[in-house]
Amino acid sequence: MSDSTITPPACSSFDPTNPPNYDYTPSLAAGIAFVILFGITTVAHLALTILTRRWWFLVFILGGFGELLGWIARTWSSQCVYSAIAFKIQISCLIFSPAFFAAGIYIILGYIIHIFGPQTSPLTAKQYLWIFCTIDFLSLLLQAIGGGMASAAGSEPDGNLAPGTNTMIAGIVWQLVSNVVFAGLFARVLYKTYAKGKGILNADDLPVSRTASVTARLRIIAAATTISTLALIVRGVYRSIELIQGWRGYLITMEKYFIGLDGALMVVAVMVFVFANPHYLLPYKAQCAESSLERGNVVEKPSDAQSGGESE
């Protein structure tokens, strides 16, 4: 954030003697590119949500819309580099939006646990959702409080940015640790389903139809979820180091790292589920039964204990 007590007009040209909050002029080309990418992705998820009526896909829409607003604000900043409004919009939207992508991943893991049974995971599907969404909410709350404190301090002569910045760091590091823990638990679930080289759906106690097509689809959604999770973790590491270095640190003043380690990774994190859409890849038991019956296959009905608690 700018340390100067005199702020030029919002749309003034970049003045190296009085740098803006970014410490550079954001790239117009990058802004337009990401507006297009997040716009396409958000519209695609909206269309898929309406088509499939899987309303939990709204988390991807909200996250994509937040990223879209953030990059619109950065595009605005490329023309009005001293605009405090544009800066605050982009920093808020681009910090908060990935949490919606994480929520979508938690729901996908919940479906995987429903499919393979509770023996594959130390937590239930609902526990994953409640625990990790609560942690994400609290981390975002810390980041919002810290951002407000830093913004207020930055608008005062000789204001102390450290308390607000440290609060933001605590929030984003907490979120990063949560993502890493989740990734470890997700890896455990995958290991249980692939344990001892059996491969997905080959264990005798898995309550799903044993078909090659289902196996392939589950491998695709597992790979997509892994890619999205890793993108969120790498972005979290980058954001944590960026804030630890401070508002005039090396990373925060180099746009190329922001483009590559935030913008590009978040495009991957959400766009991967457009191509690997959970509705078409997750073998919801009813869908498996219907498709198998259509092929003339016999599907064993899951026991009440196995099928209890499953919901769309």
Coordinates of N, CA and C in Angstrom, one line a residue, residues 67-280:
E67 N -13.5 -14.0 -9.1 CA -12.2 -13.8 -9.8 C -12.5 -12.8 -11.0
L68 N -13.6 -13.0 -11.7 CA -13.9 -12.1 -12.8 C -14.0 -10.6 -12.3
L69 N -14.6 -10.3 -11.2 CA -14.7 -9.0 -10.7 C -13.3 -8.5 -10.3
G70 N -12.5 -9.4 -9.7 CA -11.1 -9.0 -9.3 C -10.3 -8.6 -10.5
W71 N -10.4 -9.3 -11.6 CA -9.6 -9.0 -12.8 C -10.2 -7.8 -13.6
I72 N -11.5 -7.6 -13.5 CA -12.1 -6.4 -14.0 C -11.5 -5.2 -13.3
A73 N -11.3 -5.3 -12.0 CA -10.8 -4.2 -11.2 C -9.3 -4.0 -11.6
R74 N -8.6 -5.1 -11.8 CA -7.1 -4.9 -12.2 C -7.0 -4.3 -13.6
T75 N -8.0 -4.6 -14.5 CA -8.0 -4.0 -15.8 C -8.3 -2.5 -15.7
W76 N -9.2 -2.2 -14.8 CA -9.5 -0.8 -14.5 C -8.2 -0.1 -14.0
S77 N -7.5 -0.8 -13.1 CA -6.3 -0.2 -12.5 C -5.2 0.0 -13.6
S78 N -5.2 -0.8 -14.6 CA -4.2 -0.6 -15.7 C -4.4 0.8 -16.3
Q79 N -5.6 1.4 -16.3 CA -5.9 2.7 -16.8 C -5.9 3.8 -15.8
C80 N -6.2 3.4 -14.5 CA -6.3 4.3 -13.4 C -5.6 3.7 -12.2
V81 N -4.2 3.7 -12.3 CA -3.4 3.0 -11.4 C -3.5 3.5 -10.0
Y82 N -3.9 4.7 -9.8 CA -4.0 5.3 -8.4 C -5.4 5.2 -7.8
S83 N -6.3 4.5 -8.5 CA -7.6 4.3 -8.0 C -7.6 3.4 -6.8
A84 N -8.0 3.9 -5.6 CA -8.0 3.1 -4.4 C -9.2 2.2 -4.4
I85 N -10.3 2.5 -5.1 CA -11.5 1.7 -5.2 C -11.1 0.4 -6.0
A86 N -10.5 0.6 -7.1 CA -10.1 -0.5 -8.0 C -9.2 -1.5 -7.3
F87 N -8.2 -0.9 -6.6 CA -7.2 -1.7 -5.8 C -7.9 -2.5 -4.7
K88 N -8.8 -1.9 -4.0 CA -9.5 -2.6 -2.9 C -10.4 -3.7 -3.4
I89 N -11.1 -3.5 -4.6 CA -12.0 -4.5 -5.2 C -11.1 -5.7 -5.6
Q90 N -10.0 -5.5 -6.3 CA -9.3 -6.6 -6.8 C -8.6 -7.4 -5.6
I91 N -8.1 -6.7 -4.6 CA -7.5 -7.4 -3.5 C -8.5 -8.2 -2.7
S92 N -9.7 -7.7 -2.5 CA -10.7 -8.4 -1.8 C -11.2 -9.6 -2.6
C93 N -11.6 -9.4 -3.8 CA -12.2 -10.5 -4.6 C -11.2 -11.6 -4.9
L94 N -9.9 -11.2 -5.1 CA -8.9 -12.3 -5.5 C -8.4 -13.0 -4.3
I95 N -8.6 -12.5 -3.1 CA -8.3 -13.2 -1.9 C -9.4 -14.1 -1.5
F96 N -10.6 -13.7 -1.6 CA -11.8 -14.5 -1.1 C -12.2 -15.6 -2.0
S97 N -12.2 -15.3 -3.3 CA -12.8 -16.2 -4.3 C -12.3 -17.7 -4.3
P98 N -11.0 -17.9 -4.1 CA -10.5 -19.3 -4.1 C -11.2 -20.2 -3.0
A99 N -11.7 -19.6 -2.0 CA -12.4 -20.4 -0.9 C -13.6 -21.1 -1.5
F100 N -14.3 -20.5 -2.5 CA -15.4 -21.2 -3.1 C -15.0 -22.4 -3.9
F101 N -13.8 -22.3 -4.6 CA -13.3 -23.5 -5.3 C -13.0 -24.6 -4.3
A102 N -12.4 -24.2 -3.2 CA -12.1 -25.2 -2.1 C -13.4 -25.9 -1.6
A103 N -14.5 -25.1 -1.5 CA -15.7 -25.7 -1.0 C -16.2 -26.7 -2.0
G104 N -16.1 -26.5 -3.3 CA -16.5 -27.4 -4.3 C -15.7 -28.7 -4.2
I105 N -14.4 -28.6 -3.9 CA -13.6 -29.8 -3.8 C -14.0 -30.6 -2.6
Y106 N -14.4 -29.9 -1.5 CA -14.8 -30.7 -0.3 C -16.1 -31.5 -0.6
I107 N -17.0 -30.9 -1.4 CA -18.2 -31.6 -1.8 C -17.9 -32.8 -2.7
I108 N -17.0 -32.6 -3.6 CA -16.6 -33.7 -4.5 C -16.0 -34.9 -3.7
L109 N -15.2 -34.6 -2.7 CA -14.6 -35.6 -1.9 C -15.7 -36.3 -1.1
G110 N -16.7 -35.5 -0.7 CA -17.9 -36.1 0.0 C -18.6 -37.2 -0.8
Y111 N -18.8 -36.9 -2.1 CA -19.4 -37.8 -3.0 C -18.5 -39.1 -3.2
I112 N -17.2 -38.9 -3.3 CA -16.3 -40.1 -3.4 C -16.5 -41.0 -2.2
I113 N -16.5 -40.4 -1.0 CA -16.7 -41.1 0.2 C -18.0 -41.9 0.2
H114 N -19.1 -41.2 -0.2 CA -20.4 -41.9 -0.3 C -20.3 -43.1 -1.2
I115 N -19.6 -43.0 -2.3 CA -19.5 -44.0 -3.3 C -18.7 -45.2 -2.8
F116 N -17.6 -45.0 -2.1 CA -16.7 -46.1 -1.7 C -17.0 -46.5 -0.3
G117 N -17.7 -45.7 0.5 CA -18.0 -46.1 1.8 C -17.1 -45.5 2.9
P118 N -17.6 -45.4 4.1 CA -16.8 -44.7 5.2 C -15.5 -45.3 5.5
Q119 N -15.3 -46.6 5.1 CA -14.0 -47.2 5.5 C -12.8 -46.5 4.7
T120 N -13.1 -45.7 3.7 CA -12.0 -45.1 3.0 C -11.5 -43.8 3.6
S121 N -12.2 -43.3 4.6 CA -11.9 -42.0 5.2 C -12.1 -41.9 6.7
P122 N -11.2 -41.1 7.4 CA -11.3 -41.0 8.8 C -12.5 -40.0 9.2
L123 N -13.0 -39.3 8.2 CA -14.1 -38.3 8.4 C -15.2 -38.6 7.5
T124 N -16.4 -38.3 7.9 CA -17.6 -38.4 7.0 C -17.6 -37.3 6.1
A125 N -18.5 -37.4 5.0 CA -18.6 -36.3 4.0 C -19.0 -35.0 4.7
K126 N -20.0 -35.1 5.6 CA -20.5 -33.9 6.3 C -19.4 -33.3 7.1
Q127 N -18.6 -34.1 7.8 CA -17.5 -33.5 8.6 C -16.5 -32.8 7.8
Y128 N -16.2 -33.3 6.6 CA -15.2 -32.6 5.8 C -15.8 -31.2 5.4
L129 N -17.1 -31.2 5.0 CA -17.7 -29.9 4.6 C -17.7 -28.9 5.8
W130 N -18.2 -29.4 6.9 CA -18.4 -28.4 8.0 C -17.0 -28.0 8.6
I131 N -16.1 -28.9 8.8 CA -14.8 -28.6 9.4 C -14.0 -27.6 8.5
F132 N -13.8 -28.0 7.2 CA -13.0 -27.2 6.4 C -13.6 -25.9 5.9
C133 N -14.9 -25.9 5.7 CA -15.6 -24.7 5.3 C -15.6 -23.7 6.5
T134 N -15.7 -24.2 7.7 CA -15.6 -23.3 8.9 C -14.2 -22.7 9.0
I135 N -13.2 -23.6 8.8 CA -11.8 -23.1 8.8 C -11.6 -22.0 7.7
D136 N -12.1 -22.3 6.6 CA -11.9 -21.3 5.5 C -12.6 -20.0 5.8
F137 N -13.8 -20.1 6.4 CA -14.6 -18.9 6.8 C -13.8 -18.1 7.8
L138 N -13.2 -18.7 8.8 CA -12.5 -18.0 9.8 C -11.2 -17.4 9.3
S139 N -10.6 -18.1 8.3 CA -9.3 -17.6 7.7 C -9.7 -16.4 6.9
L140 N -10.8 -16.4 6.2 CA -11.2 -15.3 5.4 C -11.6 -14.1 6.2
L141 N -12.2 -14.4 7.4 CA -12.5 -13.4 8.3 C -11.3 -12.7 8.9
L142 N -10.3 -13.4 9.2 CA -9.0 -12.9 9.6 C -8.4 -12.0 8.5
Q143 N -8.4 -12.5 7.3 CA -7.9 -11.7 6.2 C -8.7 -10.4 5.9
A144 N -10.0 -10.5 6.1 CA -10.8 -9.3 5.9 C -10.5 -8.3 7.0
I145 N -10.4 -8.7 8.3 CA -10.1 -7.8 9.4 C -8.7 -7.2 9.2
G146 N -7.8 -8.1 8.8 CA -6.4 -7.6 8.6 C -6.3 -6.6 7.5
G147 N -7.1 -6.9 6.4 CA -7.1 -5.9 5.2 C -7.7 -4.6 5.6
G148 N -8.8 -4.6 6.4 CA -9.4 -3.4 6.9 C -8.4 -2.6 7.7
M149 N -7.7 -3.3 8.6 CA -6.8 -2.6 9.5 C -5.6 -2.0 8.7
A150 N -5.1 -2.7 7.7 CA -4.0 -2.2 6.9 C -4.5 -1.1 6.1
S151 N -5.7 -1.2 5.5 CA -6.2 -0.1 4.7 C -6.4 1.2 5.5
A152 N -6.9 1.1 6.7 CA -7.1 2.2 7.6 C -5.8 2.8 7.9
A153 N -4.8 2.0 8.3 CA -3.5 2.5 8.6 C -2.8 3.2 7.5
G154 N -3.0 2.6 6.3 CA -2.3 3.2 5.1 C -2.9 4.5 4.7
S155 N -4.1 4.8 5.1 CA -4.7 6.1 4.8 C -4.3 7.2 5.8
E156 N -3.6 6.9 6.8 CA -3.1 7.8 7.8 C -1.7 8.2 7.7
P157 N -1.3 9.4 8.0 CA 0.2 9.7 8.0 C 0.9 8.9 9.0
D158 N 2.0 8.3 8.6 CA 2.8 7.4 9.4 C 2.0 6.3 10.1
G159 N 1.0 5.8 9.3 CA 0.2 4.7 9.9 C 1.0 3.4 9.9
N160 N 0.7 2.6 10.9 CA 1.4 1.3 11.1 C 0.7 0.2 10.4
L161 N 1.2 -0.3 9.3 CA 0.6 -1.4 8.5 C 0.8 -2.7 9.1
A162 N 1.8 -2.9 10.1 CA 2.2 -4.2 10.5 C 1.1 -5.0 11.2
P163 N 0.3 -4.4 12.1 CA -0.8 -5.2 12.8 C -1.8 -5.8 11.7
G164 N -2.2 -5.0 10.8 CA -3.2 -5.5 9.8 C -2.6 -6.5 8.9
T165 N -1.3 -6.2 8.5 CA -0.6 -7.2 7.6 C -0.4 -8.5 8.3
N166 N 0.0 -8.5 9.5 CA 0.2 -9.7 10.3 C -1.1 -10.5 10.5
T167 N -2.2 -9.8 10.6 CA -3.5 -10.5 10.8 C -3.8 -11.2 9.5
M168 N -3.6 -10.5 8.3 CA -3.8 -11.1 7.0 C -3.0 -12.3 6.8
I169 N -1.7 -12.2 7.2 CA -0.8 -13.3 7.1 C -1.3 -14.5 7.9
A170 N -1.7 -14.3 9.1 CA -2.3 -15.4 10.0 C -3.4 -16.1 9.3
G171 N -4.3 -15.3 8.7 CA -5.5 -15.8 8.0 C -5.1 -16.7 6.8
I172 N -4.2 -16.2 6.0 CA -3.9 -16.9 4.7 C -3.0 -18.1 5.0
V173 N -2.1 -18.0 6.0 CA -1.3 -19.2 6.4 C -2.2 -20.3 7.0
W174 N -3.2 -19.9 7.8 CA -4.2 -20.8 8.4 C -4.9 -21.5 7.3
Q175 N -5.3 -20.8 6.3 CA -6.0 -21.4 5.1 C -5.1 -22.3 4.4
L176 N -3.8 -21.9 4.2 CA -2.9 -22.8 3.5 C -2.7 -24.1 4.3
V177 N -2.5 -24.0 5.6 CA -2.4 -25.3 6.4 C -3.6 -26.2 6.3
S178 N -4.8 -25.5 6.3 CA -6.0 -26.3 6.1 C -6.0 -27.0 4.8
N179 N -5.6 -26.3 3.7 CA -5.6 -26.9 2.4 C -4.6 -28.1 2.3
V180 N -3.5 -28.0 3.0 CA -2.5 -29.0 3.0 C -3.0 -30.3 3.8
V181 N -3.6 -30.0 4.9 CA -4.2 -31.1 5.7 C -5.3 -31.8 4.9
F182 N -6.2 -31.0 4.2 CA -7.2 -31.6 3.4 C -6.6 -32.4 2.3
A183 N -5.5 -31.9 1.7 CA -4.8 -32.7 0.6 C -4.3 -34.0 1.1
G184 N -3.8 -34.0 2.3 CA -3.3 -35.3 2.9 C -4.5 -36.3 3.1
L185 N -5.6 -35.8 3.6 CA -6.8 -36.6 3.8 C -7.3 -37.1 2.5
F186 N -7.3 -36.3 1.5 CA -7.8 -36.6 0.2 C -6.9 -37.7 -0.4
A187 N -5.6 -37.6 -0.2 CA -4.6 -38.6 -0.7 C -4.9 -39.9 0.0
R188 N -5.2 -39.9 1.3 CA -5.5 -41.1 2.0 C -6.8 -41.8 1.4
V189 N -7.8 -41.0 1.1 CA -9.0 -41.6 0.4 C -8.6 -42.3 -0.9
L190 N -7.8 -41.6 -1.7 CA -7.4 -42.2 -3.0 C -6.6 -43.4 -2.8
Y191 N -5.7 -43.4 -1.8 CA -4.9 -44.6 -1.5 C -5.7 -45.8 -1.1
K192 N -6.8 -45.5 -0.3 CA -7.7 -46.6 0.1 C -8.4 -47.2 -1.1
T193 N -8.7 -46.4 -2.0 CA -9.5 -46.9 -3.2 C -8.6 -47.6 -4.2
Y194 N -7.3 -47.2 -4.2 CA -6.3 -47.9 -5.1 C -5.4 -48.8 -4.3
A195 N -5.7 -49.1 -3.1 CA -4.7 -49.8 -2.2 C -4.3 -51.2 -2.8
K196 N -3.0 -51.4 -2.6 CA -2.4 -52.7 -2.9 C -2.6 -53.1 -4.4
G197 N -2.7 -52.0 -5.2 CA -2.8 -52.3 -6.7 C -4.1 -52.8 -7.2
K198 N -5.2 -52.8 -6.3 CA -6.5 -53.3 -6.8 C -7.1 -52.4 -7.8
G199 N -6.9 -51.1 -7.6 CA -7.5 -50.1 -8.5 C -8.9 -49.8 -8.0
I200 N -9.5 -48.7 -8.5 CA -10.8 -48.3 -8.2 C -11.8 -49.3 -8.6
L201 N -12.8 -49.6 -7.7 CA -13.9 -50.5 -7.8 C -13.6 -52.0 -7.8
N202 N -12.3 -52.4 -7.5 CA -12.0 -53.8 -7.5 C -12.1 -54.4 -6.1
A203 N -12.3 -53.6 -5.1 CA -12.4 -54.2 -3.8 C -13.8 -54.8 -3.6
D204 N -13.9 -55.9 -2.9 CA -15.2 -56.5 -2.7 C -16.3 -55.7 -2.0
D205 N -15.8 -54.8 -1.1 CA -16.8 -54.1 -0.2 C -17.2 -52.8 -0.8
L206 N -16.9 -52.4 -2.0 CA -17.3 -51.1 -2.5 C -18.7 -51.2 -3.2
P207 N -19.6 -50.3 -2.7 CA -21.0 -50.4 -3.1 C -21.3 -49.7 -4.4
V208 N -20.6 -50.1 -5.5 CA -20.9 -49.5 -6.8 C -20.7 -50.5 -7.9
S209 N -21.3 -50.3 -9.0 CA -21.3 -51.2 -10.1 C -19.8 -51.3 -10.6
R210 N -19.4 -52.5 -10.9 CA -18.0 -52.7 -11.3 C -17.9 -52.6 -12.9
T211 N -17.7 -51.5 -13.4 CA -17.6 -51.4 -14.8 C -16.4 -50.6 -15.2
A212 N -15.8 -50.9 -16.3 CA -14.6 -50.1 -16.8 C -14.9 -48.7 -17.0
S213 N -16.1 -48.4 -17.5 CA -16.4 -47.0 -17.7 C -16.5 -46.1 -16.4
V214 N -17.1 -46.7 -15.4 CA -17.1 -46.1 -14.1 C -15.7 -45.9 -13.5
T215 N -14.9 -46.9 -13.7 CA -13.5 -46.8 -13.2 C -12.8 -45.6 -13.9
A216 N -12.9 -45.5 -15.2 CA -12.2 -44.5 -15.9 C -12.7 -43.1 -15.5
R217 N -14.0 -43.0 -15.3 CA -14.6 -41.7 -15.0 C -14.1 -41.3 -13.6
L218 N -14.0 -42.2 -12.7 CA -13.5 -41.9 -11.3 C -12.1 -41.5 -11.3
R219 N -11.3 -42.1 -12.2 CA -9.9 -41.7 -12.3 C -9.8 -40.3 -12.8
I220 N -10.6 -39.9 -13.8 CA -10.6 -38.6 -14.3 C -10.9 -37.5 -13.2
I221 N -12.0 -37.8 -12.5 CA -12.5 -36.8 -11.5 C -11.4 -36.7 -10.4
A222 N -10.8 -37.9 -10.0 CA -9.8 -37.9 -9.0 C -8.6 -37.0 -9.5
A223 N -8.2 -37.2 -10.7 CA -7.1 -36.4 -11.3 C -7.4 -34.9 -11.3
A224 N -8.6 -34.6 -11.7 CA -9.1 -33.2 -11.8 C -9.1 -32.6 -10.4
T225 N -9.6 -33.3 -9.4 CA -9.6 -32.8 -8.1 C -8.2 -32.6 -7.5
T226 N -7.3 -33.5 -7.8 CA -5.9 -33.4 -7.4 C -5.3 -32.1 -8.0
I227 N -5.5 -31.9 -9.3 CA -4.9 -30.7 -10.0 C -5.4 -29.5 -9.3
S228 N -6.8 -29.4 -9.1 CA -7.3 -28.2 -8.5 C -6.8 -28.0 -7.1
T229 N -6.7 -29.0 -6.3 CA -6.2 -28.9 -4.9 C -4.8 -28.4 -4.9
L230 N -3.9 -29.0 -5.8 CA -2.5 -28.5 -5.9 C -2.4 -27.1 -6.3
A231 N -3.3 -26.7 -7.2 CA -3.3 -25.3 -7.7 C -3.6 -24.3 -6.5
L232 N -4.6 -24.7 -5.7 CA -4.9 -23.9 -4.5 C -3.7 -23.9 -3.5
I233 N -3.1 -25.0 -3.3 CA -1.9 -25.0 -2.4 C -0.8 -24.1 -2.8
V234 N -0.4 -24.3 -4.1 CA 0.7 -23.5 -4.6 C 0.4 -22.0 -4.6
R235 N -0.9 -21.7 -4.9 CA -1.3 -20.3 -4.8 C -1.2 -19.8 -3.4
G236 N -1.6 -20.6 -2.4 CA -1.5 -20.3 -1.0 C -0.1 -20.0 -0.5
V237 N 0.8 -20.9 -1.0 CA 2.2 -20.7 -0.6 C 2.7 -19.4 -1.2
Y238 N 2.4 -19.1 -2.4 CA 2.8 -17.8 -3.0 C 2.2 -16.6 -2.3
R239 N 0.9 -16.7 -2.0 CA 0.3 -15.5 -1.3 C 0.9 -15.3 0.1
S240 N 1.2 -16.4 0.8 CA 1.7 -16.3 2.1 C 3.1 -15.6 2.1
I241 N 4.0 -16.1 1.2 CA 5.3 -15.5 1.1 C 5.2 -14.1 0.7
E242 N 4.3 -13.8 -0.2 CA 4.1 -12.4 -0.7 C 3.8 -11.4 0.4
L243 N 2.8 -11.8 1.3 CA 2.5 -11.0 2.4 C 3.5 -10.9 3.5
I244 N 4.2 -12.0 3.7 CA 5.3 -12.0 4.7 C 6.4 -11.0 4.3
Q245 N 6.6 -10.9 3.0 CA 7.7 -10.0 2.5 C 7.2 -8.5 2.6
G246 N 5.9 -8.3 2.8 CA 5.4 -6.9 3.0 C 4.9 -6.3 1.7
W247 N 4.3 -5.1 1.9 CA 3.6 -4.4 0.8 C 4.6 -3.8 -0.3
R248 N 5.8 -3.8 0.1 CA 6.9 -3.3 -0.8 C 7.9 -4.4 -1.1
G249 N 7.5 -5.7 -0.8 CA 8.4 -6.8 -1.0 C 8.6 -7.1 -2.4
Y250 N 9.5 -8.1 -2.7 CA 9.8 -8.5 -4.0 C 8.7 -9.0 -4.8
L251 N 8.0 -10.1 -4.2 CA 6.9 -10.7 -5.0 C 5.7 -9.8 -5.3
I252 N 5.3 -9.1 -4.3 CA 4.1 -8.2 -4.5 C 4.3 -7.1 -5.5
T253 N 5.6 -6.8 -5.8 CA 5.9 -5.7 -6.7 C 6.3 -6.3 -8.1
M254 N 6.1 -7.6 -8.3 CA 6.5 -8.2 -9.6 C 5.2 -8.9 -10.1
E255 N 4.6 -8.3 -11.1 CA 3.3 -8.7 -11.6 C 3.4 -10.1 -12.2
K256 N 4.5 -10.4 -12.8 CA 4.6 -11.7 -13.5 C 4.4 -12.9 -12.6
Y257 N 4.8 -12.8 -11.3 CA 4.5 -13.8 -10.3 C 3.0 -13.9 -10.0
F258 N 2.4 -12.8 -9.9 CA 1.0 -12.7 -9.6 C 0.2 -13.4 -10.7
I259 N 0.6 -13.1 -12.0 CA -0.1 -13.6 -13.1 C 0.0 -15.2 -13.1
G260 N 1.3 -15.6 -12.9 CA 1.5 -17.1 -13.0 C 1.1 -17.9 -11.8
L261 N 1.3 -17.3 -10.6 CA 1.0 -18.1 -9.4 C -0.3 -17.8 -8.7
D262 N -1.0 -16.9 -9.2 CA -2.4 -16.6 -8.7 C -3.4 -16.8 -9.9
G263 N -3.4 -15.8 -10.8 CA -4.3 -15.8 -11.9 C -4.4 -17.1 -12.7
A264 N -3.3 -17.5 -13.2 CA -3.2 -18.7 -14.0 C -3.6 -20.0 -13.3
L265 N -3.2 -20.1 -12.0 CA -3.5 -21.3 -11.2 C -5.0 -21.3 -10.9
M266 N -5.6 -20.2 -10.7 CA -7.0 -20.2 -10.3 C -7.9 -20.5 -11.6
V267 N -7.4 -20.1 -12.8 CA -8.1 -20.5 -14.0 C -8.1 -22.0 -14.1
V268 N -6.9 -22.6 -13.8 CA -6.8 -24.1 -13.8 C -7.7 -24.7 -12.8
A269 N -7.7 -24.2 -11.6 CA -8.5 -24.7 -10.5 C -9.9 -24.8 -10.7
V270 N -10.5 -23.9 -11.4 CA -11.9 -23.9 -11.7 C -12.3 -24.4 -13.1
M271 N -11.4 -24.1 -14.1 CA -11.7 -24.6 -15.4 C -11.6 -26.1 -15.6
V272 N -10.8 -26.7 -14.7 CA -10.6 -28.2 -14.9 C -12.0 -28.9 -14.6
F273 N -12.9 -28.3 -13.8 CA -14.2 -28.9 -13.6 C -15.2 -28.6 -14.6
V274 N -14.9 -27.8 -15.6 CA -15.7 -27.6 -16.8 C -15.5 -28.8 -17.7
F275 N -14.3 -29.2 -17.9 CA -14.0 -30.3 -18.7 C -14.1 -31.7 -18.0
A276 N -13.8 -31.7 -16.7 CA -14.0 -32.9 -15.9 C -15.2 -32.6 -15.0
N277 N -16.4 -32.5 -15.5 CA -17.5 -32.1 -14.8 C -18.0 -33.2 -13.8
P278 N -18.1 -32.9 -12.5 CA -18.5 -34.0 -11.6 C -19.8 -34.7 -11.9
H279 N -20.8 -33.9 -12.5 CA -22.1 -34.6 -12.7 C -22.0 -35.7 -13.7
Y280 N -21.1 -35.6 -14.7 CA -20.9 -36.7 -15.7 C -19.9 -37.7 -15.3

